[in-house]
């Protein structure tokens, strides 16, 4: 852990007077997969949005390869393109075909030619078995297919880190598997990932480390085997009991 | 499926449709017959007919009207693109967030409020009669030109509000998705927000265009001999209102198809939105 890929130090985020992230510290190594768990409103989405600079932070440092990207005067666009994000509600662009969804970033941001971007996108879509959907509009796809396209759209930018925000929460149970399989593939390929999730089983299986968020703080973190079986914090225990009982 | 290749459901629906058509036809014919029978019994109907629906006057005056109506259409065709362009610019101006451009935003807000707060006919009078007096140039000093300008400035305020509503109706998550790919705010507006916004407001814009198409006749107050004025001349000559009915028919020929098309687009948009409710 000499040079973390991503390092958060004392990150603070307020919405009005409400403190949503309360001095968050977190080091993420290259290739590491970290799950963020915690009850609704604990700040998981906000943390991911802050890392991707979709939300400005109020205080603290966010270092990407040792460079502080939370510096308010910095142009955020070139940084965002290095970080991929996938959302709970897919957020595909409904007025564009699947192919155009995937090629938009590479063409407009990376300056790839249409042909170059198309070839790459079709290749990526082929790998997830959606080559035949390239020219469909997103509303013709199932939720699971849409979410996989959203992941591919982020991947087409060749990001250094992927942020996944509850990407299976809006899916029918039988479609969850195909999306999680794709995340497993990403792990195998060595992608650095931060995953906010309610799927405890999945978090346990895929993570190198699990962080439990409570009221905007990382209350406890550790390898999944330990955190899920022997949490040290009372709050973590109560949370795990609650969600595992439900599931 | 039965041997004829039609399912039970289809057969039932076919029967229902035929039944509905028959009922609708019978009741429509009945209603028309009733109107034809009853209307002439209204007291004073003869006088109404003579002054509004006189066949001779119609035959004498109507042929001159379509040519004049073309004048209205031309004004409409010239004004429409100007209105759309100006309206979009003003919608953008109302959305700017940079503090340096705050005056622009303030101006745009004031503009939409003032333009929409005064009756159309007053703008045409003020600008159409007022500005030409200040200008000596032959073309640019024409009252019609300035009446057209009045239509453009007033309508662009309404259209700007339609565009603005459309831009705001595009969900924030669409912007977030675009920005997370590294698109700039300008690229996000051009490639993500505007295309979706425009698609959504087409029916509302068409509605405004239907109104504009009728309001073009207001330009007659500054003097050009377009259809309304031509009908007025004919009315004075024949002491009869039938020419106005002729003018009305011409407007209907354009506005009814436009209105139908708008409804059709609206219905399609609604279906589309229902089909993709989860997003
Ligand atoms: N744009 C916003 N304006 C004001 N408050 C917000 C905003 N976004 C989030 N919050 C608040 O910040 C807190 C954390 O929200 P966040 O969405 O990060 O939680 P979460 O852990 O992702 O929850 P969930 O599991 O429900 O997704 C919540 O109390 C929420 O109400
Ligand atoms: Mg969330």
Coordinates of C-alpha atoms and ligand atoms in Angstrom, one line a residue:
Chain A
X1 CA 0.0 0.0 0.0
X2 CA 2.8 2.4 -0.8
X3 CA 1.1 4.3 -3.5
X4 CA -2.7 4.0 -3.4
X5 CA -4.5 4.4 -6.7
X6 CA -7.1 6.5 -4.8
X7 CA -6.8 8.1 -1.5
X8 CA -9.5 9.9 0.5
X9 CA -8.5 12.0 3.4
X10 CA -10.9 13.9 5.7
X11 CA -13.6 14.2 3.0
X12 CA -16.5 16.3 4.1
X13 CA -19.7 16.8 2.3
X14 CA -22.7 18.8 3.4
X15 CA -26.1 19.3 1.9
X16 CA -27.1 22.7 3.4
X17 CA -26.4 22.2 7.1
X18 CA -26.8 18.4 6.9
X19 CA -23.4 16.6 7.2
X20 CA -23.6 13.7 4.8
X21 CA -19.9 12.7 4.7
X22 CA -18.1 13.2 7.9
X23 CA -14.3 13.1 7.4
X24 CA -14.1 10.0 5.4
X25 CA -10.6 8.4 5.0
X26 CA -10.0 5.6 2.6
X27 CA -7.1 4.2 0.6
X28 CA -7.8 2.1 -2.4
X29 CA -4.9 0.1 -4.0
X30 CA -4.6 -0.6 -7.7
X31 CA -6.8 -3.6 -8.6
X32 CA -8.5 -3.6 -5.2
X33 CA -12.3 -4.2 -5.0
X34 CA -14.0 -2.5 -2.1
X35 CA -17.7 -2.8 -1.2
X36 CA -19.5 0.0 0.6
X37 CA -22.4 -1.3 2.8
X38 CA -24.6 0.6 5.2
X39 CA -28.2 1.5 5.7
X40 CA -30.2 3.8 3.4
X41 CA -29.0 7.4 3.8
X42 CA -25.6 6.5 5.2
X43 CA -23.9 8.3 2.4
X44 CA -22.8 5.5 0.0
X45 CA -24.0 7.2 -3.2
X46 CA -22.8 10.6 -2.1
X47 CA -19.3 9.2 -1.5
X48 CA -19.2 7.7 -5.0
X49 CA -20.6 10.9 -6.5
X50 CA -17.9 12.9 -4.7
X51 CA -15.1 10.7 -5.9
X52 CA -16.4 11.2 -9.5
X53 CA -16.6 14.9 -8.8
X54 CA -20.3 14.9 -9.7
X55 CA -20.8 16.5 -6.3
X56 CA -18.3 19.1 -5.0
X57 CA -16.8 18.2 -1.7
X58 CA -16.7 20.8 1.1
X59 CA -13.4 19.7 2.6
X60 CA -10.7 17.1 2.5
X61 CA -8.4 15.6 -0.1
X62 CA -9.2 13.1 -2.9
X63 CA -6.0 11.9 -4.5
X64 CA -6.0 10.1 -7.8
X65 CA -2.5 8.7 -8.4
X66 CA -1.2 11.2 -5.9
X67 CA -2.9 14.3 -7.4
X68 CA -5.5 16.1 -5.4
X69 CA -8.5 16.2 -7.7
X70 CA -10.8 17.7 -5.0
X71 CA -9.1 21.0 -5.6
X72 CA -12.1 23.3 -6.4
X73 CA -10.3 25.3 -9.0
X74 CA -9.4 22.2 -11.1
X75 CA -11.2 21.4 -14.3
X76 CA -13.2 18.2 -13.4
X77 CA -14.0 16.9 -16.9
X78 CA -10.6 15.3 -17.7
X79 CA -10.7 13.6 -14.3
X80 CA -14.2 12.2 -14.7
X81 CA -13.3 10.5 -17.9
X82 CA -10.7 8.4 -16.0
X83 CA -13.3 7.2 -13.5
X84 CA -16.3 5.1 -14.7
X85 CA -19.6 5.2 -13.0
X86 CA -22.6 3.0 -13.2
X87 CA -25.9 4.0 -11.6
X88 CA -28.8 2.2 -10.0
X89 CA -31.2 3.4 -12.6
X90 CA -29.0 2.6 -15.6
X91 CA -29.3 6.1 -17.0
X92 CA -28.8 5.1 -20.6
X93 CA -29.6 7.8 -23.1
X94 CA -33.0 6.9 -24.4
X95 CA -32.7 8.9 -27.6
X96 CA -29.7 7.0 -28.8
X97 CA -29.1 3.4 -29.9
X98 CA -27.1 1.1 -27.7
X99 CA -24.2 1.5 -30.0
X100 CA -24.4 5.3 -29.9
X101 CA -24.7 5.2 -26.1
X102 CA -21.4 3.3 -25.9
X103 CA -19.5 5.3 -28.5
X104 CA -20.6 8.8 -27.4
X105 CA -17.9 9.2 -24.8
X106 CA -15.0 7.7 -26.9
X107 CA -16.0 9.9 -29.8
X108 CA -16.7 13.2 -28.1
X109 CA -14.3 13.0 -25.2
X110 CA -11.4 10.8 -26.4
X111 CA -11.7 12.0 -29.9
X112 CA -11.9 8.6 -31.5
X113 CA -13.2 8.3 -35.1
X114 CA -16.6 6.9 -35.5
X115 CA -15.2 3.7 -37.1
X116 CA -12.7 3.2 -34.4
X117 CA -15.3 3.8 -31.6
X118 CA -17.9 1.5 -33.4
X119 CA -15.4 -1.4 -33.7
X120 CA -14.5 -1.1 -30.1
X121 CA -18.1 -0.8 -28.9
X122 CA -19.2 -3.8 -31.0
X123 CA -16.4 -5.8 -29.6
X124 CA -17.3 -4.9 -26.0
X125 CA -21.0 -5.6 -26.7
X126 CA -20.1 -8.9 -28.3
X127 CA -18.2 -10.0 -25.2
X128 CA -21.3 -9.6 -23.1
X129 CA -23.5 -11.3 -25.7
X130 CA -25.4 -8.1 -26.8
X131 CA -23.8 -7.7 -30.2
X132 CA -27.3 -8.1 -31.8
X133 CA -28.7 -5.3 -29.7
X134 CA -26.2 -2.7 -30.9
X135 CA -28.8 -0.9 -33.1
X136 CA -31.7 -1.2 -30.7
X137 CA -32.9 1.6 -28.5
X138 CA -32.5 1.1 -24.7
X139 CA -36.2 0.8 -24.1
X140 CA -36.2 -2.4 -26.1
X141 CA -33.8 -4.1 -23.7
X142 CA -34.5 -5.9 -20.4
X143 CA -33.3 -4.2 -17.2
X144 CA -30.4 -6.6 -17.0
X145 CA -29.3 -5.9 -20.6
X146 CA -29.6 -2.2 -20.0
X147 CA -27.4 -2.3 -17.0
X148 CA -24.8 -4.4 -18.8
X149 CA -24.8 -1.8 -21.6
X150 CA -24.4 0.9 -19.0
X151 CA -21.3 -0.9 -17.7
X152 CA -19.9 -1.3 -21.2
X153 CA -20.6 2.4 -21.8
X154 CA -18.4 3.2 -18.8
X155 CA -15.8 0.6 -19.9
X156 CA -15.5 2.1 -23.4
X157 CA -13.8 5.1 -21.8
X158 CA -11.1 2.8 -20.5
X159 CA -11.4 4.0 -17.0
X160 CA -8.8 3.5 -14.3
X161 CA -11.5 3.0 -11.6
X162 CA -15.1 1.9 -11.7
X163 CA -17.7 3.2 -9.3
X164 CA -20.8 1.0 -9.1
X165 CA -23.8 2.4 -7.2
X166 CA -26.3 -0.3 -6.3
X167 CA -26.3 -1.5 -9.9
X168 CA -28.7 -4.4 -9.2
X169 CA -31.2 -2.7 -7.0
X170 CA -33.6 -1.8 -9.8
X171 CA -33.5 -5.2 -11.4
X172 CA -35.8 -8.2 -11.2
X173 CA -34.2 -10.9 -9.1
X174 CA -33.7 -13.2 -12.1
X175 CA -31.7 -10.5 -13.9
X176 CA -29.3 -9.8 -11.1
X177 CA -27.1 -12.7 -11.9
X178 CA -26.1 -11.6 -15.4
X179 CA -25.0 -8.2 -14.2
X180 CA -23.0 -9.6 -11.3
X181 CA -21.3 -12.0 -13.6
X182 CA -20.1 -9.1 -15.6
X183 CA -18.7 -7.4 -12.4
X184 CA -16.9 -10.7 -11.6
X185 CA -15.3 -10.6 -15.0
X186 CA -14.1 -7.1 -14.3
X187 CA -12.5 -8.2 -11.1
X188 CA -10.7 -11.0 -12.9
X189 CA -9.4 -8.4 -15.4
X190 CA -7.9 -6.5 -12.4
X191 CA -10.3 -3.5 -12.5
X192 CA -10.1 -1.3 -9.4
X193 CA -13.7 -1.0 -8.1
X194 CA -15.8 0.7 -5.4
X195 CA -19.1 -1.0 -5.1
X196 CA -22.1 0.4 -3.1
X197 CA -24.4 -2.6 -2.6
X198 CA -27.2 -4.2 -0.7
X199 CA -26.2 -7.6 -1.9
X200 CA -24.3 -8.9 1.1
X201 CA -23.6 -12.3 -0.4
X202 CA -22.1 -10.7 -3.4
X203 CA -20.1 -8.2 -1.4
X204 CA -18.7 -11.0 0.6
X205 CA -17.7 -12.9 -2.4
X206 CA -16.2 -10.2 -4.6
X207 CA -14.5 -7.8 -2.2
X208 CA -11.0 -7.5 -0.9
X209 CA -12.3 -5.2 1.7
X210 CA -15.8 -4.2 3.0
X211 CA -16.5 -0.8 4.5
X212 CA -19.5 -0.2 6.7
X213 CA -20.8 3.3 6.5
X214 CA -22.9 4.9 9.2
X215 CA -24.0 8.5 9.2
X216 CA -21.4 9.6 6.8
X217 CA -18.5 7.8 8.5
X218 CA -16.7 4.6 7.7
X219 CA -17.4 3.0 11.0
X220 CA -15.6 -0.2 10.4
X221 CA -13.7 -1.9 7.6
X222 CA -11.9 -5.1 6.9
X223 CA -11.7 -8.2 4.8
X224 CA -15.2 -9.7 4.2
X225 CA -14.6 -12.9 6.1
X226 CA -13.9 -11.0 9.2
X227 CA -16.4 -8.2 8.9
X228 CA -19.3 -10.4 8.1
X229 CA -18.5 -13.0 10.8
X230 CA -16.9 -11.0 13.6
X231 CA -17.8 -7.3 13.4
X232 CA -16.3 -5.3 16.2
X233 CA -18.8 -2.5 16.2
X234 CA -22.2 -2.9 17.7
X235 CA -23.8 -0.9 14.8
X236 CA -22.2 -3.1 12.2
X237 CA -23.5 -6.1 14.0
X238 CA -27.0 -4.7 14.2
X239 CA -27.0 -3.7 10.5
X240 CA -25.8 -7.1 9.4
X241 CA -28.3 -8.9 11.5
X242 CA -31.1 -6.8 10.0
X243 CA -30.1 -7.3 6.4
X244 CA -29.2 -10.9 6.7
X245 CA -32.5 -11.7 8.4
X246 CA -34.3 -10.1 5.6
X247 CA -32.3 -11.8 2.9
Chain B
X1 CA -56.3 -20.3 -33.3
X2 CA -59.2 -21.6 -35.4
X3 CA -58.8 -22.7 -39.0
X4 CA -59.6 -19.2 -40.4
X5 CA -56.3 -18.0 -38.8
X6 CA -58.1 -15.5 -36.6
X7 CA -58.0 -15.9 -32.8
X8 CA -61.1 -15.8 -30.7
X9 CA -60.1 -12.5 -29.3
X10 CA -59.5 -11.0 -32.8
X11 CA -62.9 -12.3 -33.9
X12 CA -64.6 -10.7 -30.9
X13 CA -62.8 -7.4 -31.4
X14 CA -63.7 -7.4 -35.1
X15 CA -67.3 -7.9 -34.3
X16 CA -67.1 -5.1 -31.6
X17 CA -65.5 -2.7 -34.1
X18 CA -68.1 -3.3 -36.8
X19 CA -70.8 -2.7 -34.2
X20 CA -69.2 0.5 -33.0
X21 CA -68.8 1.8 -36.6
X22 CA -72.5 1.2 -37.3
X23 CA -73.7 2.9 -34.2
X24 CA -71.4 5.9 -34.7
X25 CA -72.6 6.3 -38.3
X26 CA -76.2 6.1 -37.5
X27 CA -76.0 8.6 -34.6
X28 CA -73.9 11.0 -36.7
X29 CA -76.3 10.9 -39.6
X30 CA -79.2 11.4 -37.1
X31 CA -77.6 14.4 -35.5
X32 CA -76.9 16.0 -38.9
X33 CA -80.5 15.4 -40.0
X34 CA -81.7 17.0 -36.8
X35 CA -79.5 20.0 -37.3
X36 CA -80.7 20.5 -40.9
X37 CA -84.3 20.2 -39.8
X38 CA -84.1 22.3 -36.7
X39 CA -81.7 25.1 -37.5
X40 CA -84.0 26.7 -40.2
X41 CA -86.7 26.9 -37.5
X42 CA -84.6 29.2 -35.4
X43 CA -86.3 32.6 -35.4
X44 CA -84.5 35.0 -37.7
X45 CA -82.6 32.2 -39.4
X46 CA -83.3 33.7 -42.8
X47 CA -81.6 37.0 -41.9
X48 CA -78.6 35.1 -40.5
X49 CA -78.3 33.1 -43.6
X50 CA -78.6 36.1 -45.9
X51 CA -75.8 38.1 -44.2
X52 CA -73.4 35.2 -43.4
X53 CA -74.0 32.5 -45.9
X54 CA -75.0 34.2 -49.1
X55 CA -74.1 32.0 -52.0
X56 CA -73.8 34.8 -54.5
X57 CA -71.5 36.9 -52.4
X58 CA -69.5 33.8 -51.7
X59 CA -69.1 33.1 -55.4
X60 CA -68.1 36.7 -56.2
X61 CA -65.7 37.2 -53.3
X62 CA -64.1 33.9 -52.5
X63 CA -61.8 33.5 -55.5
X64 CA -59.8 36.5 -54.4
X65 CA -59.2 35.2 -50.9
X66 CA -56.8 32.3 -51.4
X67 CA -54.2 34.6 -53.0
X68 CA -54.4 36.9 -50.1
X69 CA -54.3 34.1 -47.7
X70 CA -51.0 33.0 -49.2
X71 CA -49.7 36.4 -47.9
X72 CA -50.6 35.3 -44.4
X73 CA -49.0 31.9 -44.9
X74 CA -45.8 33.6 -46.1
X75 CA -45.6 35.8 -43.0
X76 CA -46.2 32.6 -40.9
X77 CA -43.4 30.7 -42.8
X78 CA -40.9 33.6 -42.4
X79 CA -41.7 34.2 -38.7
X80 CA -41.7 30.5 -37.5
X81 CA -37.9 29.8 -37.9
X82 CA -37.1 33.2 -36.4
X83 CA -39.3 32.5 -33.4
X84 CA -37.9 29.0 -32.8
X85 CA -34.3 30.3 -33.0
X86 CA -34.9 33.3 -30.8
X87 CA -37.0 31.3 -28.3
X88 CA -34.2 28.7 -27.9
X89 CA -31.6 31.5 -27.4
X90 CA -33.8 33.0 -24.7
X91 CA -34.3 29.7 -23.0
X92 CA -30.5 29.2 -22.9
X93 CA -30.1 32.7 -21.5
X94 CA -32.6 31.9 -18.7
X95 CA -30.5 28.9 -17.8
X96 CA -27.0 30.4 -17.6
X97 CA -25.4 30.0 -14.2
X98 CA -22.2 31.9 -14.6
X99 CA -22.3 35.1 -12.4
X100 CA -20.7 37.2 -15.2
X101 CA -23.7 36.4 -17.4
X102 CA -26.2 37.2 -14.6
X103 CA -27.4 40.4 -16.5
X104 CA -28.2 38.2 -19.5
X105 CA -30.3 35.9 -17.3
X106 CA -32.1 38.8 -15.7
X107 CA -32.8 40.3 -19.1
X108 CA -34.1 37.0 -20.4
X109 CA -36.5 36.6 -17.5
X110 CA -37.7 40.1 -17.8
X111 CA -38.2 39.6 -21.5
X112 CA -40.4 36.6 -21.2
X113 CA -42.5 38.2 -18.5
X114 CA -43.0 41.5 -20.4
X115 CA -43.6 39.9 -23.8
X116 CA -46.2 37.5 -22.5
X117 CA -47.8 40.1 -20.3
X118 CA -49.1 42.4 -23.1
X119 CA -51.8 41.4 -25.7
X120 CA -50.5 40.5 -29.1
X121 CA -52.5 43.1 -30.9
X122 CA -50.9 45.8 -28.7
X123 CA -47.4 44.7 -29.6
X124 CA -48.3 44.8 -33.3
X125 CA -49.7 48.3 -32.9
X126 CA -46.8 49.6 -30.9
X127 CA -44.0 48.0 -33.0
X128 CA -45.8 47.9 -36.4
X129 CA -46.9 51.5 -36.4
X130 CA -44.2 52.9 -34.1
X131 CA -40.9 51.7 -35.5
X132 CA -41.4 52.5 -39.2
X133 CA -41.8 56.2 -38.2
X134 CA -38.2 56.1 -37.0
X135 CA -36.8 54.6 -40.2
X136 CA -36.5 56.2 -43.6
X137 CA -35.4 53.0 -45.5
X138 CA -37.9 51.6 -48.0
X139 CA -37.8 48.0 -47.0
X140 CA -37.0 48.3 -43.4
X141 CA -39.4 51.1 -42.9
X142 CA -42.4 49.0 -43.9
X143 CA -45.1 48.5 -41.3
X144 CA -45.6 44.8 -42.2
X145 CA -42.0 44.0 -41.6
X146 CA -42.3 45.5 -38.1
X147 CA -45.6 43.8 -37.4
X148 CA -43.8 40.6 -38.3
X149 CA -41.0 41.5 -35.9
X150 CA -43.7 42.1 -33.2
X151 CA -45.0 38.6 -33.8
X152 CA -41.5 37.2 -33.6
X153 CA -40.5 38.9 -30.3
X154 CA -43.8 38.1 -28.6
X155 CA -44.1 34.5 -29.7
X156 CA -40.4 33.8 -29.0
X157 CA -41.2 34.5 -25.3
X158 CA -43.9 31.8 -25.2
X159 CA -41.7 29.4 -27.2
X160 CA -38.7 30.1 -24.8
X161 CA -40.9 29.0 -21.9
X162 CA -41.8 25.8 -23.7
X163 CA -38.1 25.1 -24.4
X164 CA -37.2 25.9 -20.9
X165 CA -39.8 23.5 -19.5
X166 CA -38.5 20.8 -21.9
X167 CA -34.9 21.3 -20.8
X168 CA -35.9 21.1 -17.2
X169 CA -37.9 18.0 -17.8
X170 CA -34.8 16.0 -18.7
X171 CA -33.9 14.2 -15.5
X172 CA -30.8 15.2 -13.6
X173 CA -29.6 11.6 -13.8
X174 CA -29.2 12.0 -17.6
X175 CA -26.8 14.8 -17.0
X176 CA -25.0 12.9 -14.3
X177 CA -24.5 10.0 -16.7
X178 CA -23.1 12.2 -19.4
X179 CA -20.8 14.1 -17.1
X180 CA -19.5 10.9 -15.6
X181 CA -18.3 10.0 -19.1
X182 CA -16.3 13.2 -19.1
X183 CA -18.6 15.2 -21.4
X184 CA -18.4 18.9 -20.7
X185 CA -21.5 20.8 -19.6
X186 CA -21.9 22.2 -23.1
X187 CA -21.5 18.8 -24.8
X188 CA -24.1 17.4 -22.3
X189 CA -26.5 20.1 -23.3
X190 CA -26.0 19.5 -27.0
X191 CA -25.9 15.7 -27.2
X192 CA -28.0 14.7 -24.2
X193 CA -30.4 17.3 -22.9
X194 CA -31.5 19.3 -25.9
X195 CA -32.4 16.3 -28.2
X196 CA -34.6 14.8 -25.4
X197 CA -36.0 18.2 -24.5
X198 CA -36.9 19.1 -28.1
X199 CA -38.6 15.7 -28.7
X200 CA -40.7 16.2 -25.7
X201 CA -41.9 19.8 -26.5
X202 CA -42.7 19.2 -30.2
X203 CA -46.5 19.0 -29.5
X204 CA -46.4 22.1 -27.3
X205 CA -44.5 24.0 -30.0
X206 CA -47.0 22.9 -32.6
X207 CA -49.8 24.3 -30.4
X208 CA -48.0 27.6 -30.4
X209 CA -47.6 27.4 -34.1
X210 CA -51.4 26.9 -34.6
X211 CA -52.0 30.0 -32.6
X212 CA -49.4 31.9 -34.6
X213 CA -50.9 30.8 -37.8
X214 CA -54.2 32.6 -36.7
X215 CA -52.5 35.6 -35.1
X216 CA -50.9 36.4 -38.4
X217 CA -54.2 38.0 -39.4
X218 CA -53.6 40.6 -36.7
X219 CA -50.9 42.0 -39.0
X220 CA -53.8 43.4 -41.0
X221 CA -54.2 46.3 -38.6
X222 CA -51.0 47.9 -39.9
X223 CA -52.4 47.8 -43.5
X224 CA -51.2 45.0 -45.8
X225 CA -54.0 43.5 -47.8
X226 CA -53.9 40.0 -46.5
X227 CA -56.9 37.8 -46.2
X228 CA -58.7 39.4 -43.3
X229 CA -58.4 42.9 -44.9
X230 CA -59.4 41.6 -48.3
X231 CA -62.5 40.1 -46.7
X232 CA -63.2 43.4 -45.0
X233 CA -63.0 45.2 -48.3
X234 CA -65.4 42.7 -49.9
X235 CA -67.7 43.0 -46.9
X236 CA -67.9 46.8 -47.4
X237 CA -68.6 46.4 -51.1
X238 CA -71.4 43.8 -50.7
X239 CA -72.7 44.8 -47.3
X240 CA -72.4 41.2 -46.3
X241 CA -70.4 39.1 -43.9
X242 CA -70.0 36.1 -46.1
X243 CA -66.5 37.0 -47.2
X244 CA -65.4 36.6 -43.6
X245 CA -66.8 33.1 -43.5
X246 CA -64.7 32.5 -46.6
X247 CA -61.6 33.7 -44.8
X248 CA -62.5 31.5 -41.8
X249 CA -62.7 28.5 -44.0
X250 CA -59.2 29.1 -45.3
X251 CA -57.8 29.4 -41.8
X252 CA -59.5 26.2 -40.9
X253 CA -58.0 24.4 -43.9
X254 CA -54.6 24.9 -42.3
X255 CA -55.3 24.9 -38.6
X256 CA -57.4 21.7 -38.4
X257 CA -54.8 19.5 -40.0
X258 CA -52.2 21.1 -37.8
X259 CA -54.2 20.5 -34.7
X260 CA -54.9 16.9 -35.6
X261 CA -51.2 16.4 -36.2
X262 CA -50.4 17.9 -32.8
X263 CA -52.9 15.6 -31.1
X264 CA -51.4 12.6 -32.9
X265 CA -47.9 13.5 -31.9
X266 CA -49.0 14.1 -28.3
X267 CA -50.7 10.7 -28.1
X268 CA -47.6 9.1 -29.6
X269 CA -45.4 10.8 -27.1
X270 CA -47.6 9.7 -24.2
X271 CA -47.5 6.1 -25.4
X272 CA -43.8 6.3 -25.7
X273 CA -43.4 7.6 -22.2
X274 CA -45.7 4.9 -20.8
X275 CA -43.7 2.2 -22.6
X276 CA -40.5 3.4 -20.9
X277 CA -41.8 4.4 -17.5
X278 CA -38.9 3.1 -15.6
X279 CA -35.8 5.0 -16.2
Ligands
LIG1 N1 -28.9 16.3 -3.6 C1 -29.2 16.2 -2.3 N2 -29.7 17.2 -1.5 C2 -29.9 17.1 -0.2 N3 -29.6 16.0 0.5 C3 -29.2 14.9 -0.2 C4 -28.9 15.0 -1.6 N4 -28.4 13.8 -1.9 C5 -28.4 13.0 -0.8 N5 -28.8 13.7 0.3 C6 -28.9 13.2 1.6 O1 -27.6 12.7 2.0 C7 -27.8 11.5 2.7 C8 -27.0 10.4 2.1 O2 -27.6 10.0 0.9 P1 -27.0 8.9 0.0 O3 -27.9 8.9 -1.2 O4 -25.6 9.1 -0.2 O5 -27.3 7.6 0.8 P2 -27.1 6.1 0.4 O6 -26.2 5.5 1.4 O7 -26.7 6.0 -1.0 O8 -28.6 5.5 0.6 P3 -29.3 4.4 -0.3 O9 -28.9 3.1 0.2 O10 -30.8 4.7 0.0 O11 -29.0 4.7 -1.7 C9 -29.3 11.2 2.9 O12 -29.7 11.7 4.1 C10 -29.9 12.1 1.8 O13 -31.1 12.5 2.2
LIG2 MG1 -27.6 5.3 -2.8

